mmCIF file of C-alpha atoms in Angstrom:
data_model
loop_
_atom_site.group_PDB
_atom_site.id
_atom_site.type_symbol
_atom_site.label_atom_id
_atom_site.label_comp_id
_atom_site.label_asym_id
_atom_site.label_seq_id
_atom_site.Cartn_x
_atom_site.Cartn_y
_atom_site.Cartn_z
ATOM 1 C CA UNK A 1 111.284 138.020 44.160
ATOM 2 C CA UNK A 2 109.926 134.713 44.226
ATOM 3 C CA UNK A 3 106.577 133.638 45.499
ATOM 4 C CA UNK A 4 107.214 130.072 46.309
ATOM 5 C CA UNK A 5 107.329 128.762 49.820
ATOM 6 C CA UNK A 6 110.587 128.064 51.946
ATOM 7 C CA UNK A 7 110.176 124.795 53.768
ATOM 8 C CA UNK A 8 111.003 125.222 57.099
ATOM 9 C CA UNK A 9 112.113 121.802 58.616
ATOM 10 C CA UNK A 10 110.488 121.597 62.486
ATOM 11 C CA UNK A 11 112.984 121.347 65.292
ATOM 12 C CA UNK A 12 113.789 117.941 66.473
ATOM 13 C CA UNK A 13 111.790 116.559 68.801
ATOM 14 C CA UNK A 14 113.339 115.827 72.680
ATOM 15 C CA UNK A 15 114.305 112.295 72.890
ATOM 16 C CA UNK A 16 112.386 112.143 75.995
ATOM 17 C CA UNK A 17 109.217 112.792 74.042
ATOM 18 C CA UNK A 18 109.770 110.521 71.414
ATOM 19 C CA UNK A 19 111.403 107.385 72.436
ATOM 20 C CA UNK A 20 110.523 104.874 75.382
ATOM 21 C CA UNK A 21 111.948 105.599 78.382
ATOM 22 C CA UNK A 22 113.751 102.302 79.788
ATOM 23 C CA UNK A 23 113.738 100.596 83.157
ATOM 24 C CA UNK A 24 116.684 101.526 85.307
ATOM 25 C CA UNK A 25 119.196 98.341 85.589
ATOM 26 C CA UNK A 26 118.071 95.547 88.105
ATOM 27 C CA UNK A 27 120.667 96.152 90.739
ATOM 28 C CA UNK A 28 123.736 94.159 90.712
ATOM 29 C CA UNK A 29 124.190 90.655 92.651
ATOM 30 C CA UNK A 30 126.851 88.558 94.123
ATOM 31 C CA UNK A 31 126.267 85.027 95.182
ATOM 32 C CA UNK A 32 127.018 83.932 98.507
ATOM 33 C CA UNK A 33 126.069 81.305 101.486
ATOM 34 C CA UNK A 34 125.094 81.328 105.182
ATOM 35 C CA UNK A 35 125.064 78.449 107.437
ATOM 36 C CA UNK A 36 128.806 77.344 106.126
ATOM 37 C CA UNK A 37 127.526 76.475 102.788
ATOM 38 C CA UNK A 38 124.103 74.812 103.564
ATOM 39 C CA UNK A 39 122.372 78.424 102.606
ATOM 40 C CA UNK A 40 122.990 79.890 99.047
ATOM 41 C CA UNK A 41 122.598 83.349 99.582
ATOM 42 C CA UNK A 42 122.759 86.034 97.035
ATOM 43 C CA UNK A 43 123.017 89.838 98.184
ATOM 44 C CA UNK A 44 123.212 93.335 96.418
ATOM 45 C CA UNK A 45 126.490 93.922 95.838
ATOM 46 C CA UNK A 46 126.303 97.799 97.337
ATOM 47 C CA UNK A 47 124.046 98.907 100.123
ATOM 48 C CA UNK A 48 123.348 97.236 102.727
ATOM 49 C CA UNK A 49 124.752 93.865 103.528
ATOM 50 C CA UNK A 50 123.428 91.140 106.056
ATOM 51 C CA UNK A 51 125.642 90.772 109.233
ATOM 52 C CA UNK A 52 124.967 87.971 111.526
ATOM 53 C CA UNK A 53 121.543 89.403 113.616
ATOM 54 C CA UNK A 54 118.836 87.538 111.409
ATOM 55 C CA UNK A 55 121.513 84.119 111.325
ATOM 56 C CA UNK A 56 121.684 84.500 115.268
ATOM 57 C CA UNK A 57 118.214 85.140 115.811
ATOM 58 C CA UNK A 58 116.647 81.912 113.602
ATOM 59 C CA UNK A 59 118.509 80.122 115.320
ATOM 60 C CA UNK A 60 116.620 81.404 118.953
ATOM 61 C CA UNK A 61 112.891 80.735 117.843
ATOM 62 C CA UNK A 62 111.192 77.885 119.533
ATOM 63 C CA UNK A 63 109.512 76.533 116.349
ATOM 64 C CA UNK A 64 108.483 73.134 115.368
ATOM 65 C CA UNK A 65 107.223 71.579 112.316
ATOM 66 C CA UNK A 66 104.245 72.679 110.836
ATOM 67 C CA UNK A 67 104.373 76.109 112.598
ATOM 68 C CA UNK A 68 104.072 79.638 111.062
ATOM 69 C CA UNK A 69 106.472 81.997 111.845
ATOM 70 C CA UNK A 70 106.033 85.853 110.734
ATOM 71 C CA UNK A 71 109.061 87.838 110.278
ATOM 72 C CA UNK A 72 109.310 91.817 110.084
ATOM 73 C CA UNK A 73 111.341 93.761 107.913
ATOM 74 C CA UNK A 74 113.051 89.821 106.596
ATOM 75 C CA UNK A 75 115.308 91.915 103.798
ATOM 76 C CA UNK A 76 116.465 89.312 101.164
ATOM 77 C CA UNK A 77 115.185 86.471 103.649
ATOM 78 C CA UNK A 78 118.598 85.332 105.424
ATOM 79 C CA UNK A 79 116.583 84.553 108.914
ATOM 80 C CA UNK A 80 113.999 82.960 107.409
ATOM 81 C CA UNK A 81 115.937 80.762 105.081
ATOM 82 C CA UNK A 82 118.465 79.526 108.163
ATOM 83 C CA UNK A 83 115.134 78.634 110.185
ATOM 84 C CA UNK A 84 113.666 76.972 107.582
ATOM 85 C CA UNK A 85 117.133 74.835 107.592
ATOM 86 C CA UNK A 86 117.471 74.612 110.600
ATOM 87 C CA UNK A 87 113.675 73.437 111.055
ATOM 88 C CA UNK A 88 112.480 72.007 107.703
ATOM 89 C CA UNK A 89 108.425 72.218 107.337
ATOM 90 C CA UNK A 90 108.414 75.900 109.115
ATOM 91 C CA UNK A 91 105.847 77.576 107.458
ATOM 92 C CA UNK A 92 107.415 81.185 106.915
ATOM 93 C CA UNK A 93 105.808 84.726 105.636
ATOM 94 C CA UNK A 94 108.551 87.543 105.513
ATOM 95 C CA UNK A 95 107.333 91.263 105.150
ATOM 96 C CA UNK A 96 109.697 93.817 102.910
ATOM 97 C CA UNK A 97 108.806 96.933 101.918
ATOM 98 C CA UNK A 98 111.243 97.575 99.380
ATOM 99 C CA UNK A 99 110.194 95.761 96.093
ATOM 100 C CA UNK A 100 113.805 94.838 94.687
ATOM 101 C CA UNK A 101 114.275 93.540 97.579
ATOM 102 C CA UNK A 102 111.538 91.508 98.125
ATOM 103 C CA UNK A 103 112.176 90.626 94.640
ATOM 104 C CA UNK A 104 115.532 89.384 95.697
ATOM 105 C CA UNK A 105 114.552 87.177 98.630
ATOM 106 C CA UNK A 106 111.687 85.288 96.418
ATOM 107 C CA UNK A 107 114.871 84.172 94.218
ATOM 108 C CA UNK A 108 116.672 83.530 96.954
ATOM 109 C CA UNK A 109 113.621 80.567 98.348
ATOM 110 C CA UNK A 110 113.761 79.681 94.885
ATOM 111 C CA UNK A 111 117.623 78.976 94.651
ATOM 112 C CA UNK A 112 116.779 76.859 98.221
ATOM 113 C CA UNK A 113 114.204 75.048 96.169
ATOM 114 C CA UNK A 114 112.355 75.432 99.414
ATOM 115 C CA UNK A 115 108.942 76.527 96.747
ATOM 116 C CA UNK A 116 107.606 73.227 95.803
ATOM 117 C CA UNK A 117 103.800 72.138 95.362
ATOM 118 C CA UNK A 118 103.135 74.508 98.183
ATOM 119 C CA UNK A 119 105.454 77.123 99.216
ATOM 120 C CA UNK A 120 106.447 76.847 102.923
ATOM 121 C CA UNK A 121 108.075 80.673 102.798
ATOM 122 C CA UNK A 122 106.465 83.258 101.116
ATOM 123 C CA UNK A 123 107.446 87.098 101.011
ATOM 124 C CA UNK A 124 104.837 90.258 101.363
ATOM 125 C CA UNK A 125 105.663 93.857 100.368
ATOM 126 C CA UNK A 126 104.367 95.666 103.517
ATOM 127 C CA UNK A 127 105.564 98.802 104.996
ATOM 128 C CA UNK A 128 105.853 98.442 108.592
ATOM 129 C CA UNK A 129 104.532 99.208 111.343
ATOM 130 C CA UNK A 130 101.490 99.274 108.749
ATOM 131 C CA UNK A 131 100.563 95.517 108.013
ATOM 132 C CA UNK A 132 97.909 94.648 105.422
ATOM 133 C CA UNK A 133 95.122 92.242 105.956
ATOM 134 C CA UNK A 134 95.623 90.005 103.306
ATOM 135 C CA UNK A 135 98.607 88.517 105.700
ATOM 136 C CA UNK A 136 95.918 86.419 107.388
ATOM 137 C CA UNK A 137 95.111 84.351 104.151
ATOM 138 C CA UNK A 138 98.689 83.515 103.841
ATOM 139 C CA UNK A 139 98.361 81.510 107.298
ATOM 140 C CA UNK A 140 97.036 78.337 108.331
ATOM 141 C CA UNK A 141 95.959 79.007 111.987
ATOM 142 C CA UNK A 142 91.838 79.095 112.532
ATOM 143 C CA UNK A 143 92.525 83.580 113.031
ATOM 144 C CA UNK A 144 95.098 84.070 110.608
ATOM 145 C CA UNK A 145 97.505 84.829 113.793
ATOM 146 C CA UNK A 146 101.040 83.186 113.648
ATOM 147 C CA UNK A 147 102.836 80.765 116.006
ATOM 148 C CA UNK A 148 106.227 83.218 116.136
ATOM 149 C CA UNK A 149 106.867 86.255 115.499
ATOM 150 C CA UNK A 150 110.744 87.851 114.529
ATOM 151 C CA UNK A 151 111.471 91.297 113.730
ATOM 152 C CA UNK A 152 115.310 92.739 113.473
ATOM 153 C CA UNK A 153 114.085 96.634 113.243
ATOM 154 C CA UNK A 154 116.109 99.624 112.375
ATOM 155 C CA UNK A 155 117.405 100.459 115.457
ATOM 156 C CA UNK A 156 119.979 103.670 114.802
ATOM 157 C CA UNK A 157 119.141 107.444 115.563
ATOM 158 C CA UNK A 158 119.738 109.174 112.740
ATOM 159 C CA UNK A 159 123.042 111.750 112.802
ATOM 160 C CA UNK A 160 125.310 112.753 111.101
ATOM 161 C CA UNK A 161 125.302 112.390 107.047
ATOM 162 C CA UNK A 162 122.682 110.157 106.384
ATOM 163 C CA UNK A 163 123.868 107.416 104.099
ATOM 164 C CA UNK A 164 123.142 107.938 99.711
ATOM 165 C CA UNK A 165 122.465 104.358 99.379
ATOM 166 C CA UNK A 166 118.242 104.270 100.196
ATOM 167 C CA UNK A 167 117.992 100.605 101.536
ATOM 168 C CA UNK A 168 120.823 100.604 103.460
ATOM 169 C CA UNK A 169 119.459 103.797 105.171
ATOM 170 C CA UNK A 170 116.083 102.201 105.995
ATOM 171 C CA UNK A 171 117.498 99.138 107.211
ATOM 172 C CA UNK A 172 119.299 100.405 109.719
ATOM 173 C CA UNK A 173 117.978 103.634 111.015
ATOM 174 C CA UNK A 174 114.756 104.544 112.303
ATOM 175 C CA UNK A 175 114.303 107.582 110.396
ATOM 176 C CA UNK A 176 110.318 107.451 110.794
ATOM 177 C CA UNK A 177 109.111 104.646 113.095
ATOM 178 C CA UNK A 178 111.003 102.880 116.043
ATOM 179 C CA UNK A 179 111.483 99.866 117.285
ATOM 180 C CA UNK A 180 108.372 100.234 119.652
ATOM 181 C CA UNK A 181 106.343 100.792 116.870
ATOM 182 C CA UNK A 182 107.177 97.809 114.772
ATOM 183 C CA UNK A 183 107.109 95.673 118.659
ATOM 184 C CA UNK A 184 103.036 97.357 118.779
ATOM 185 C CA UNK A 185 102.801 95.893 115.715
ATOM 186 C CA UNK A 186 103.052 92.588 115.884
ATOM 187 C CA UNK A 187 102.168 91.349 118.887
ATOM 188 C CA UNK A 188 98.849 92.111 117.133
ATOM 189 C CA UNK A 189 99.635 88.777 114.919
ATOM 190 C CA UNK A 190 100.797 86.214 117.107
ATOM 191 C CA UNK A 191 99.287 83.567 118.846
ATOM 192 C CA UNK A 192 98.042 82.889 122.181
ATOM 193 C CA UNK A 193 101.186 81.549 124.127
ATOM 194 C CA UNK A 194 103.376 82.104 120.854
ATOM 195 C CA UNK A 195 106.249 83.513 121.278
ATOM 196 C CA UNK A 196 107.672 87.514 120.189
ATOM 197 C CA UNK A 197 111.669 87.227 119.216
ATOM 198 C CA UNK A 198 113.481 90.764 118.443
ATOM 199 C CA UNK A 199 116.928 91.212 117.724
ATOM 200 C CA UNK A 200 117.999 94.897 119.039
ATOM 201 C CA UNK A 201 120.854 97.215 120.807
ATOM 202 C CA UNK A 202 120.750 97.252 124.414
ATOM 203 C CA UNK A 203 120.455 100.804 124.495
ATOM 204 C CA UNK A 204 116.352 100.623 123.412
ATOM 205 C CA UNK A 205 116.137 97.028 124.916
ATOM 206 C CA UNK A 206 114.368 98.365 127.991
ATOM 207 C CA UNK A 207 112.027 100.240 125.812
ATOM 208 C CA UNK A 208 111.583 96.948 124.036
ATOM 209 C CA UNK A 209 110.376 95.273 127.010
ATOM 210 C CA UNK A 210 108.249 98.121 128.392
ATOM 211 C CA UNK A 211 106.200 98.053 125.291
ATOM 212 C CA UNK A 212 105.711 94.480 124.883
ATOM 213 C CA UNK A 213 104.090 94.480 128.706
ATOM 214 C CA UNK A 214 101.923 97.108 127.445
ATOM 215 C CA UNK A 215 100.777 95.006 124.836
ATOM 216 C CA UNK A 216 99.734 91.791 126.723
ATOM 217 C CA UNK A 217 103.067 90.161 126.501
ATOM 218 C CA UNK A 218 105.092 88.622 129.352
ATOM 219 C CA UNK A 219 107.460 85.873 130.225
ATOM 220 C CA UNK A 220 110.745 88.204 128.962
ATOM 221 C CA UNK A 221 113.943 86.844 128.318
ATOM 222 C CA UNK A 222 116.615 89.074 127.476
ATOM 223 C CA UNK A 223 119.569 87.023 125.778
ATOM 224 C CA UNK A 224 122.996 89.096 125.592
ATOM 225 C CA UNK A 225 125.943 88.544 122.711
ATOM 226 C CA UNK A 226 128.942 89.550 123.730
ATOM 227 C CA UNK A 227 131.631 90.472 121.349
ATOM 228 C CA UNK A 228 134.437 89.246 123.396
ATOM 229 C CA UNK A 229 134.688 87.702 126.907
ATOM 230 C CA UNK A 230 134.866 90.891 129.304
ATOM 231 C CA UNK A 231 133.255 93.301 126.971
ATOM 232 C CA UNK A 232 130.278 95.007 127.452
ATOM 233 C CA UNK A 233 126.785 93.683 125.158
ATOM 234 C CA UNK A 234 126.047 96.158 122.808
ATOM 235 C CA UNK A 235 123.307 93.606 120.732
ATOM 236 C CA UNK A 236 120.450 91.698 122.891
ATOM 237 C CA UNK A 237 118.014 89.663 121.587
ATOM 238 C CA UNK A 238 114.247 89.940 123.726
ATOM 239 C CA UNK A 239 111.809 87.395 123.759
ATOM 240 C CA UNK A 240 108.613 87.461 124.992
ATOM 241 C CA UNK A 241 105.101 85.210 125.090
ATOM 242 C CA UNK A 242 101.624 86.590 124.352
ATOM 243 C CA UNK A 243 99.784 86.475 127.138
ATOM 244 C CA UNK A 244 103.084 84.921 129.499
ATOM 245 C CA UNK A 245 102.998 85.334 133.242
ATOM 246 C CA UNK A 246 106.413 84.088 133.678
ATOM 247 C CA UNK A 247 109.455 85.844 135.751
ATOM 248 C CA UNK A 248 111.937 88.518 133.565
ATOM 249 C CA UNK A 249 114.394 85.749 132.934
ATOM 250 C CA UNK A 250 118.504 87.117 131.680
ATOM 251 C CA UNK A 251 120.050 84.336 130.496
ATOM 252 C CA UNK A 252 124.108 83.411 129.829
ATOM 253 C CA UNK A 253 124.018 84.572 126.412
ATOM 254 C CA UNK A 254 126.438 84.228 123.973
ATOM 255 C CA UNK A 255 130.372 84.942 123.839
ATOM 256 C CA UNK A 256 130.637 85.289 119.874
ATOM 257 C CA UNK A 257 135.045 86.457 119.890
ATOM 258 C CA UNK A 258 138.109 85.096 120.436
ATOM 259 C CA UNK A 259 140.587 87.219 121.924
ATOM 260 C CA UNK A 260 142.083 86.879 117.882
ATOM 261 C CA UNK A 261 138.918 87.878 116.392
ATOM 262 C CA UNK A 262 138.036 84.159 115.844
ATOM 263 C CA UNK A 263 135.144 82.858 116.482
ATOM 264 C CA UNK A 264 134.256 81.321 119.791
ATOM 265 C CA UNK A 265 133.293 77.610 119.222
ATOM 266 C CA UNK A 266 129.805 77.981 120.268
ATOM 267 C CA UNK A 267 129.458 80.522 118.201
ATOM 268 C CA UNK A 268 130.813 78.730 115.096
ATOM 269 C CA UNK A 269 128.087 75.616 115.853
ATOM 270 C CA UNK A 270 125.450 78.494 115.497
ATOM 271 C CA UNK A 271 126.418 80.511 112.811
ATOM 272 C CA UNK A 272 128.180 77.633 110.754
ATOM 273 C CA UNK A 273 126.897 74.615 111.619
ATOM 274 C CA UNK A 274 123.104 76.073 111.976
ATOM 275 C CA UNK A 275 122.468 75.194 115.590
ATOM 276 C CA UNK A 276 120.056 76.323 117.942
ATOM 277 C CA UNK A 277 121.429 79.016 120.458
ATOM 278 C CA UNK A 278 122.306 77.848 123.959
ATOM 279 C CA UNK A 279 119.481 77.637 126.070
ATOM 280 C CA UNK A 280 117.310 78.862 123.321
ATOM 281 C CA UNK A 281 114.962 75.220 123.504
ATOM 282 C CA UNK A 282 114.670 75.915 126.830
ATOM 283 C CA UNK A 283 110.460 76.521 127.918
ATOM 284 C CA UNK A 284 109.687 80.118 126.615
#
């Protein structure tokens, strides 16, 4: 019997152990436009897609050049993109929490080429109702407040099977705040006499207003769409001033349907031609 050695070779290592574990794939984008071609507007291509709430409600704030308007929740930035065309020299801070999103609506401003010398829209990661304090260096205003504040919250009770895709899910339902919380929230960062615009269902739009009276806001509008003339509003848009004494005020709204499914004409000078909404320059 031999007394030499047998090599034993050593068992292969796991490739997780021994190579570099990769970055899973940026997801995938389609290219598309708001504002009948005057917005380039590029969106994930599964998950959640932008419907026409942020389009319909930049085109209800009140702004003017030079102004700062903070939006809530902006996803890839449709709302504040169709503002800033709508009103060029808006100065424009979004808030996202999720980072490929956020990600998504810097490119977005840059395929506007609405970042020059010094960027007039800029986007925050932020998970709201939680807002950080470096927000107020990113306005001009003497106490880092803002002029207008926008906010299209998630809105749906949760039931049912909750949906796999993960942004989709946060955008729309409120799974762990509610649209009270993410109202509290900001009327902690507008200005004196600026103005509160939040795009919501009908169904919470009484909480809505309840909370913004709590919080030192007044003056309330409550603008209805209607899907068709005859049908009941299931969206409402609420507006409200910091610090407003004025009467609850329900205006006309807006009649978005043809009996066809066409759009009504006043809605097509809004959503394509980037018009202000009816009665929405009136004094807030």
């Amino acid at each position: 019997m031999s007394g030499s050695r047998k090599t034993v070779n050593p068992l292969p290592r796991p490739k997780s152990l021994t190579a570099p574990l990769s970055a899973p794939p940026a997801p995938a984008r389609e290219e598309g436009f708001l504002l009948g071609g005057r917005v380039r507007y590029d969106q994930f291509t599964k998950g959640y897609r932008t419907g026409l709430e942020p389009v319909l409600m930049a085109a209800s704030i009140p702004a003017k050049p030079g102004e700062t308007v903070l939006e809530g929740g902006c996803g890839a930035g449709a709302a504040l993109l169709c503002l800033s065309t709508r009103i060029p020299g808006v100065h424009g801070v979004g808030l996202e929490s999720d980072p490929e999103t956020q990600a998504l609506a810097e490119q977005n401003i840059r395929n506007n080429q609405l970042l020059e010398n010094t960027p007039k829209l800029r986007i925050l990661q932020a998970h709201l109702p939680a807002i950080p304090r470096s927000l107020r260096a990113l306005t001009p205003t003497a106490n880092g407040r803002f002029h207008h504040v926008m906010a299209n919250p998630p809105w749906h009770s949760p039931s049912g099977t909750p949906s796999p895709d993960n942004r989709r899910r946060l955008a729309l339902s409120a799974e762990t705040t509610t649209p009270e919380d993410w109202i509290c929230a900001m009327t902690k960062w507008v200005l004196p006499g600026g103005t509160l615009t939040f795009m919501l269902s009908a169904a919470v739009a009484d909480r809505a207003c309840q909370t913004l009276l709590e919080n030192g806001c007044g003056s309330i509008q409550l603008y209805p769409f209607w899907p068709r003339h005859g049908r009941e509003a299931k969206l409402v848009l609420v507006r409200a001033v910091h610090g407003g004494r004025g009467i609850f005020r329900l205006r006309a709204g807006l009649v978005l349907h043809e009996a066809d499914g066409r759009f009504t004409a006043a809605a097509e000078r809004v959503l394509r031609d980037g018009e202000a909404l009816p009665e929405s320059e009136a004094s807030p």
